[in-house]
Tab-separated table of C-alpha atoms and ligand atoms in Angstrom:
chain	number	residue	atom	x	y	z
A	1	MET	CA	-0.001	0.105	0.035
A	2	LYS	CA	1.017	3.513	-0.784
A	3	ILE	CA	0.248	6.269	1.834
A	4	ASP	CA	0.751	9.972	1.004
A	5	VAL	CA	0.389	12.437	3.836
A	6	LEU	CA	-0.217	16.123	3.245
A	7	THR	CA	0.792	18.255	6.328
A	8	LEU	CA	2.190	21.592	7.649
A	9	PHE	CA	4.234	19.683	10.089
A	10	PRO	CA	6.082	16.750	8.482
A	11	ALA	CA	8.652	16.665	11.456
A	12	MET	CA	5.922	15.534	13.791
A	13	PHE	CA	5.889	12.163	11.865
A	14	ALA	CA	9.378	11.274	12.720
A	15	GLY	CA	9.384	8.754	15.588
A	16	PRO	CA	6.057	7.058	15.659
A	17	LEU	CA	6.341	5.807	12.162
A	18	ASP	CA	9.947	5.002	12.324
A	19	GLU	CA	9.569	2.309	15.111
A	20	SER	CA	8.316	-1.036	15.596
A	21	ILE	CA	5.756	-2.680	13.193
A	22	VAL	CA	5.244	0.439	11.002
A	23	GLN	CA	9.108	0.729	10.210
A	24	ARG	CA	9.188	-3.093	9.613
A	25	ALA	CA	6.298	-2.685	6.981
A	26	ARG	CA	8.151	0.174	5.424
A	27	LYS	CA	11.560	-1.667	5.307
A	28	SER	CA	9.822	-4.882	3.796
A	29	GLY	CA	8.083	-2.821	1.001
A	30	ARG	CA	4.585	-3.575	2.339
A	31	LEU	CA	4.007	0.102	3.069
A	32	GLU	CA	5.302	3.040	1.110
A	33	LEU	CA	4.916	6.020	3.092
A	34	ASN	CA	5.619	9.612	1.850
A	35	LEU	CA	5.324	12.814	3.696
A	36	HIS	CA	4.562	16.155	1.714
A	37	ASN	CA	4.864	19.687	3.219
A	38	LEU	CA	1.811	21.660	2.217
A	39	ARG	CA	4.090	24.825	2.220
A	40	ASP	CA	6.031	23.303	-0.768
A	41	TYR	CA	2.806	24.001	-2.892
A	42	THR	CA	2.784	27.729	-2.287
A	43	HIS	CA	4.309	30.321	-4.709
A	44	ASP	CA	4.326	33.544	-2.606
A	45	ARG	CA	7.365	34.796	-0.685
A	46	HIS	CA	5.833	33.999	2.650
A	47	ARG	CA	4.720	30.568	1.571
A	48	THR	CA	1.049	31.292	2.753
A	49	VAL	CA	-1.401	28.460	3.539
A	50	ASP	CA	-4.065	30.072	5.466
A	51	ASP	CA	-6.594	32.864	5.288
A	52	ARG	CA	-9.391	34.576	7.122
A	53	PRO	CA	-12.980	33.151	6.701
A	54	PHE	CA	-15.426	35.060	4.596
A	55	GLY	CA	-18.288	36.290	6.859
A	56	GLY	CA	-15.882	36.929	9.633
A	57	GLY	CA	-15.263	34.943	12.855
A	58	PRO	CA	-12.206	33.722	14.829
A	59	GLY	CA	-9.189	31.677	13.411
A	60	MET	CA	-7.955	30.977	9.976
A	61	LEU	CA	-8.692	28.437	7.344
A	62	LEU	CA	-6.400	26.430	5.007
A	63	LYS	CA	-6.731	28.202	1.589
A	64	PRO	CA	-7.636	26.058	-1.315
A	65	GLU	CA	-4.817	26.873	-3.838
A	66	PRO	CA	-2.000	25.042	-2.147
A	67	LEU	CA	-4.267	21.935	-1.372
A	68	PHE	CA	-5.597	21.848	-4.889
A	69	GLU	CA	-2.111	21.905	-6.292
A	70	ALA	CA	-0.837	19.406	-4.021
A	71	LEU	CA	-3.746	17.076	-4.602
A	72	GLU	CA	-3.413	17.503	-8.477
A	73	HIS	CA	0.249	16.535	-8.035
A	74	LEU	CA	-0.233	13.624	-5.598
A	75	ALA	CA	-3.691	11.954	-5.909
A	76	GLY	CA	-3.382	10.480	-9.521
A	77	GLU	CA	-6.380	8.314	-10.516
A	78	SER	CA	-5.931	5.890	-7.799
A	79	ALA	CA	-5.761	7.697	-4.401
A	80	TRP	CA	-8.668	7.401	-1.775
A	81	VAL	CA	-8.517	11.013	-0.257
A	82	ILE	CA	-9.148	11.273	3.284
A	83	LEU	CA	-9.445	14.486	5.495
A	84	LEU	CA	-8.708	14.313	9.293
A	85	THR	CA	-11.253	16.563	11.103
A	86	PRO	CA	-13.288	16.407	14.313
A	87	ALA	CA	-16.488	16.762	12.180
A	88	GLY	CA	-15.504	13.351	10.274
A	89	ARG	CA	-17.032	9.873	10.556
A	90	PRO	CA	-15.866	8.324	13.723
A	91	PHE	CA	-12.787	6.091	12.864
A	92	ASN	CA	-12.929	2.512	14.137
A	93	GLN	CA	-11.485	-1.075	13.364
A	94	SER	CA	-14.208	-1.714	10.812
A	95	ILE	CA	-13.355	1.328	8.721
A	96	ALA	CA	-9.586	0.383	9.134
A	97	LEU	CA	-10.245	-3.084	7.544
A	98	GLU	CA	-12.006	-1.315	4.431
A	99	LEU	CA	-8.945	1.082	4.236
A	100	ALA	CA	-6.500	-1.737	4.347
A	101	ARG	CA	-7.806	-3.032	0.987
A	102	LYS	CA	-7.036	0.188	-0.780
A	103	GLU	CA	-3.891	0.604	-3.124
A	104	HIS	CA	-3.335	4.223	-2.323
A	105	LEU	CA	-4.244	6.516	0.480
A	106	LEU	CA	-3.811	10.132	0.677
A	107	LEU	CA	-4.315	11.787	4.244
A	108	ILE	CA	-4.937	15.510	4.406
A	109	CYS	CA	-4.022	16.785	7.895
A	110	GLY	CA	-6.333	19.663	8.736
A	111	SER	CA	-4.894	22.566	10.801
A	112	TYR	CA	-6.146	25.828	12.261
A	113	GLU	CA	-9.952	25.982	12.432
A	114	GLY	CA	-10.412	23.910	9.211
A	115	VAL	CA	-10.123	23.736	5.550
A	116	ASP	CA	-11.907	25.745	2.761
A	117	GLU	CA	-15.104	23.738	1.923
A	118	ARG	CA	-14.358	23.656	-1.847
A	119	VAL	CA	-11.483	21.220	-1.006
A	120	HIS	CA	-14.051	19.029	0.614
A	121	GLU	CA	-16.411	19.131	-2.382
A	122	GLY	CA	-13.594	18.835	-5.001
A	123	TRP	CA	-11.229	16.216	-3.611
A	124	VAL	CA	-12.165	14.533	-0.281
A	125	ASP	CA	-13.604	10.984	-0.593
A	126	GLU	CA	-14.141	10.610	3.184
A	127	GLU	CA	-13.819	12.653	6.241
A	128	LEU	CA	-12.766	10.879	9.497
A	129	SER	CA	-12.347	11.747	13.179
A	130	ILE	CA	-10.331	9.634	15.641
A	131	GLY	CA	-12.626	10.839	18.534
A	132	ASP	CA	-14.576	13.693	19.999
A	133	TYR	CA	-11.872	16.203	20.740
A	134	VAL	CA	-9.944	18.952	18.972
A	135	LEU	CA	-6.287	18.685	18.416
A	136	THR	CA	-3.884	21.452	17.109
A	137	ASN	CA	-3.812	19.772	13.710
A	138	GLY	CA	-4.511	16.434	11.910
A	139	ALA	CA	-0.996	15.017	12.248
A	140	LEU	CA	-1.788	12.879	15.246
A	141	PRO	CA	-4.878	11.486	13.712
A	142	ALA	CA	-3.092	10.673	10.515
A	143	MET	CA	-0.507	8.660	12.482
A	144	VAL	CA	-3.077	6.777	14.208
A	145	ILE	CA	-4.867	5.800	10.976
A	146	ILE	CA	-1.430	4.771	9.431
A	147	ASP	CA	-0.675	2.692	12.540
A	148	VAL	CA	-4.055	0.874	12.537
A	149	VAL	CA	-4.145	0.172	8.887
A	150	THR	CA	-0.445	-0.856	8.597
A	151	ARG	CA	-0.859	-3.716	11.165
A	152	LEU	CA	-3.790	-5.046	9.014
A	153	LEU	CA	-1.849	-5.261	5.695
A	154	PRO	CA	-1.057	-8.744	4.574
A	155	GLY	CA	2.401	-10.212	5.934
A	156	VAL	CA	2.962	-7.253	8.254
A	157	LEU	CA	2.170	-9.043	11.591
A	158	GLY	CA	4.430	-11.906	12.496
A	159	ASP	CA	1.479	-14.084	13.784
A	160	GLU	CA	-1.065	-13.680	11.040
A	161	GLN	CA	-3.697	-14.790	13.401
A	162	SER	CA	-3.251	-12.140	15.987
A	163	ALA	CA	-4.939	-9.290	14.136
A	164	GLN	CA	-7.829	-11.567	13.438
A	165	GLU	CA	-8.398	-12.831	16.959
A	166	GLU	CA	-7.909	-9.786	18.951
A	167	SER	CA	-10.227	-7.203	20.598
A	168	PHE	CA	-12.758	-5.506	18.225
A	169	SER	CA	-12.484	-8.232	15.470
A	170	HIS	CA	-15.478	-9.795	17.256
A	171	GLY	CA	-16.826	-6.325	18.323
A	172	LEU	CA	-16.268	-7.137	21.918
A	173	LEU	CA	-13.505	-6.274	24.387
A	174	GLU	CA	-10.492	-8.548	24.904
A	175	TYR	CA	-10.748	-11.232	27.718
A	176	PRO	CA	-8.306	-11.056	30.708
A	177	GLN	CA	-4.805	-12.649	29.863
A	178	TYR	CA	-2.014	-14.052	32.075
A	179	THR	CA	1.455	-15.298	31.799
A	180	ARG	CA	3.849	-16.715	34.258
A	181	PRO	CA	4.247	-16.976	37.219
A	182	ALA	CA	0.974	-18.769	38.080
A	183	ASP	CA	1.050	-17.106	41.596
A	184	PHE	CA	2.640	-13.603	41.620
A	185	ARG	CA	2.718	-12.200	45.133
A	186	GLY	CA	-0.392	-14.094	46.014
A	187	LEU	CA	-2.492	-12.914	42.844
A	188	LYS	CA	-3.349	-16.185	41.266
A	189	VAL	CA	-3.972	-17.091	37.580
A	190	PRO	CA	-7.690	-18.303	37.151
A	191	GLU	CA	-7.705	-22.249	37.525
A	192	VAL	CA	-9.428	-22.854	34.361
A	193	LEU	CA	-6.495	-21.376	32.316
A	194	ARG	CA	-4.261	-23.896	33.868
A	195	SER	CA	-6.585	-26.834	33.590
A	196	GLY	CA	-5.705	-27.679	29.990
A	197	ASN	CA	-9.387	-28.212	29.080
A	198	HIS	CA	-9.476	-26.069	25.899
A	199	ALA	CA	-13.198	-26.126	25.283
A	200	GLN	CA	-13.708	-24.752	28.880
A	201	ILE	CA	-10.945	-22.183	28.277
A	202	THR	CA	-12.638	-21.049	25.137
A	203	ALA	CA	-16.013	-20.804	26.813
A	204	TRP	CA	-14.395	-18.925	30.017
A	205	ARG	CA	-12.711	-16.351	27.523
A	206	ALA	CA	-15.984	-15.793	25.567
A	207	GLU	CA	-17.992	-15.204	28.919
A	208	GLN	CA	-15.294	-12.834	30.084
A	209	SER	CA	-15.315	-10.804	26.911
A	210	ARG	CA	-19.112	-10.399	27.137
A	211	LEU	CA	-19.100	-9.551	30.893
A	212	ARG	CA	-16.295	-6.986	30.338
A	213	THR	CA	-17.936	-5.492	27.347
A	214	ALA	CA	-21.412	-5.232	29.150
A	215	HIS	CA	-19.623	-3.286	31.976
A	216	ARG	CA	-17.248	-1.038	30.342
A	217	ARG	CA	-18.733	-0.525	26.757
A	218	PRO	CA	-22.454	-1.407	26.770
A	219	ASP	CA	-22.678	0.601	23.438
A	220	LEU	CA	-20.723	-2.208	21.740
A	221	LEU	CA	-23.534	-4.688	22.609
A	222	ASP	CA	-26.318	-2.350	21.296
A	223	ARG	CA	-27.096	-3.361	17.688
A	224	THR	CA	-28.150	0.257	16.965
A	225	THR	CA	-24.898	1.990	18.063
A	226	ALA	CA	-22.161	-0.619	17.596
A	227	PRO	CA	-19.747	0.089	14.879
A	228	GLY	CA	-20.204	-3.550	13.388
A	229	LEU	CA	-18.066	-6.053	11.561
A	230	PRO	CA	-16.811	-5.143	8.033
A	231	GLY	CA	-19.514	-5.379	5.485
A	232	GLN	CA	-22.444	-5.496	8.184
A	233	ALA	CA	-25.193	-3.068	8.187
A	234	LYS	CA	-26.285	-1.735	11.396
A	235	GLN	CA	-29.983	-1.932	12.215
A	236	ASN	CA	-30.297	1.727	11.836
A	237	ASP	CA	-28.725	1.584	8.311
A	238	LEU	CA	-31.608	-0.616	7.095
B	1	4G3	C1	-10.681	21.699	12.920
B	1	4G3	C2	-8.759	15.968	13.704
B	1	4G3	C3	-9.562	21.355	13.347
B	1	4G3	C4	-11.112	21.477	11.692
B	1	4G3	C5	-8.187	17.206	13.316
B	1	4G3	C6	-8.990	20.225	11.340
B	1	4G3	C7	-9.045	16.547	16.044
B	1	4G3	C8	-9.394	15.543	15.007
B	1	4G3	C9	-8.647	20.633	12.617
B	1	4G3	C10	-10.292	20.775	10.732
B	1	4G3	C11	-8.073	18.039	14.500
B	1	4G3	C12	-9.927	14.285	15.289
B	1	4G3	C13	-7.413	20.002	13.049
B	1	4G3	N1	-8.461	17.711	15.634
B	1	4G3	N2	-10.748	14.333	16.285
B	1	4G3	N3	-7.455	19.262	14.253
B	1	4G3	O1	-9.817	13.356	14.528
B	1	4G3	O2	-10.652	20.517	9.497
């Protein structure tokens, strides 16, 4: 997969994407990640990327010309163009699975108070939000999406099953897990996990997932509000 990122702060991306699984995916060629500075698509002496909103009000907007030029240069025929904004569709594991099937993503990191609406209309395929809070810019949301999608690419995780079997793949929270020692300062591992009875272990884990989800995230058990598994319509969508 190719991911192009359009940002005013390319230096923010050094670190998170140069470590661990994302770095391995890049080195193995499974992920091609390219960072682009929006200021490189300006032509004036001050490399201006923002301007005041028509109609007044506080703050600045990203102006359309540098964004259009950058998108004309980078998007080609293939790119699925995503704008990171607090007003976007709430990102989740199900959306990540859909994105992982695309050939080419182009992430636009919004900044300031937003982006001129003509960019949304002309270029953006999808607006996403990583949660109900406002950040100084869209770089952190872009990194979150890159991280979540990269580990779903074929061949990226060492153990292919671990991406499939983990939390959220079933739409439930993960069950409690333990490693050695069986007794740590008097805190004991549940007997069933040491029993060797795999049918019982599977049943115990399913029950723990269900209980934990009911306590912590009842919204995930509600068919009308849960994000749903990939390709599955919510009751409200029907
Ligand atoms: C306002 C995304 C702010 C409008 C971006 C971009 C949070 C998220 C911004 C806009 C952001 C999020 C930049 N803050 N919750 N800040 O995903 O288009």
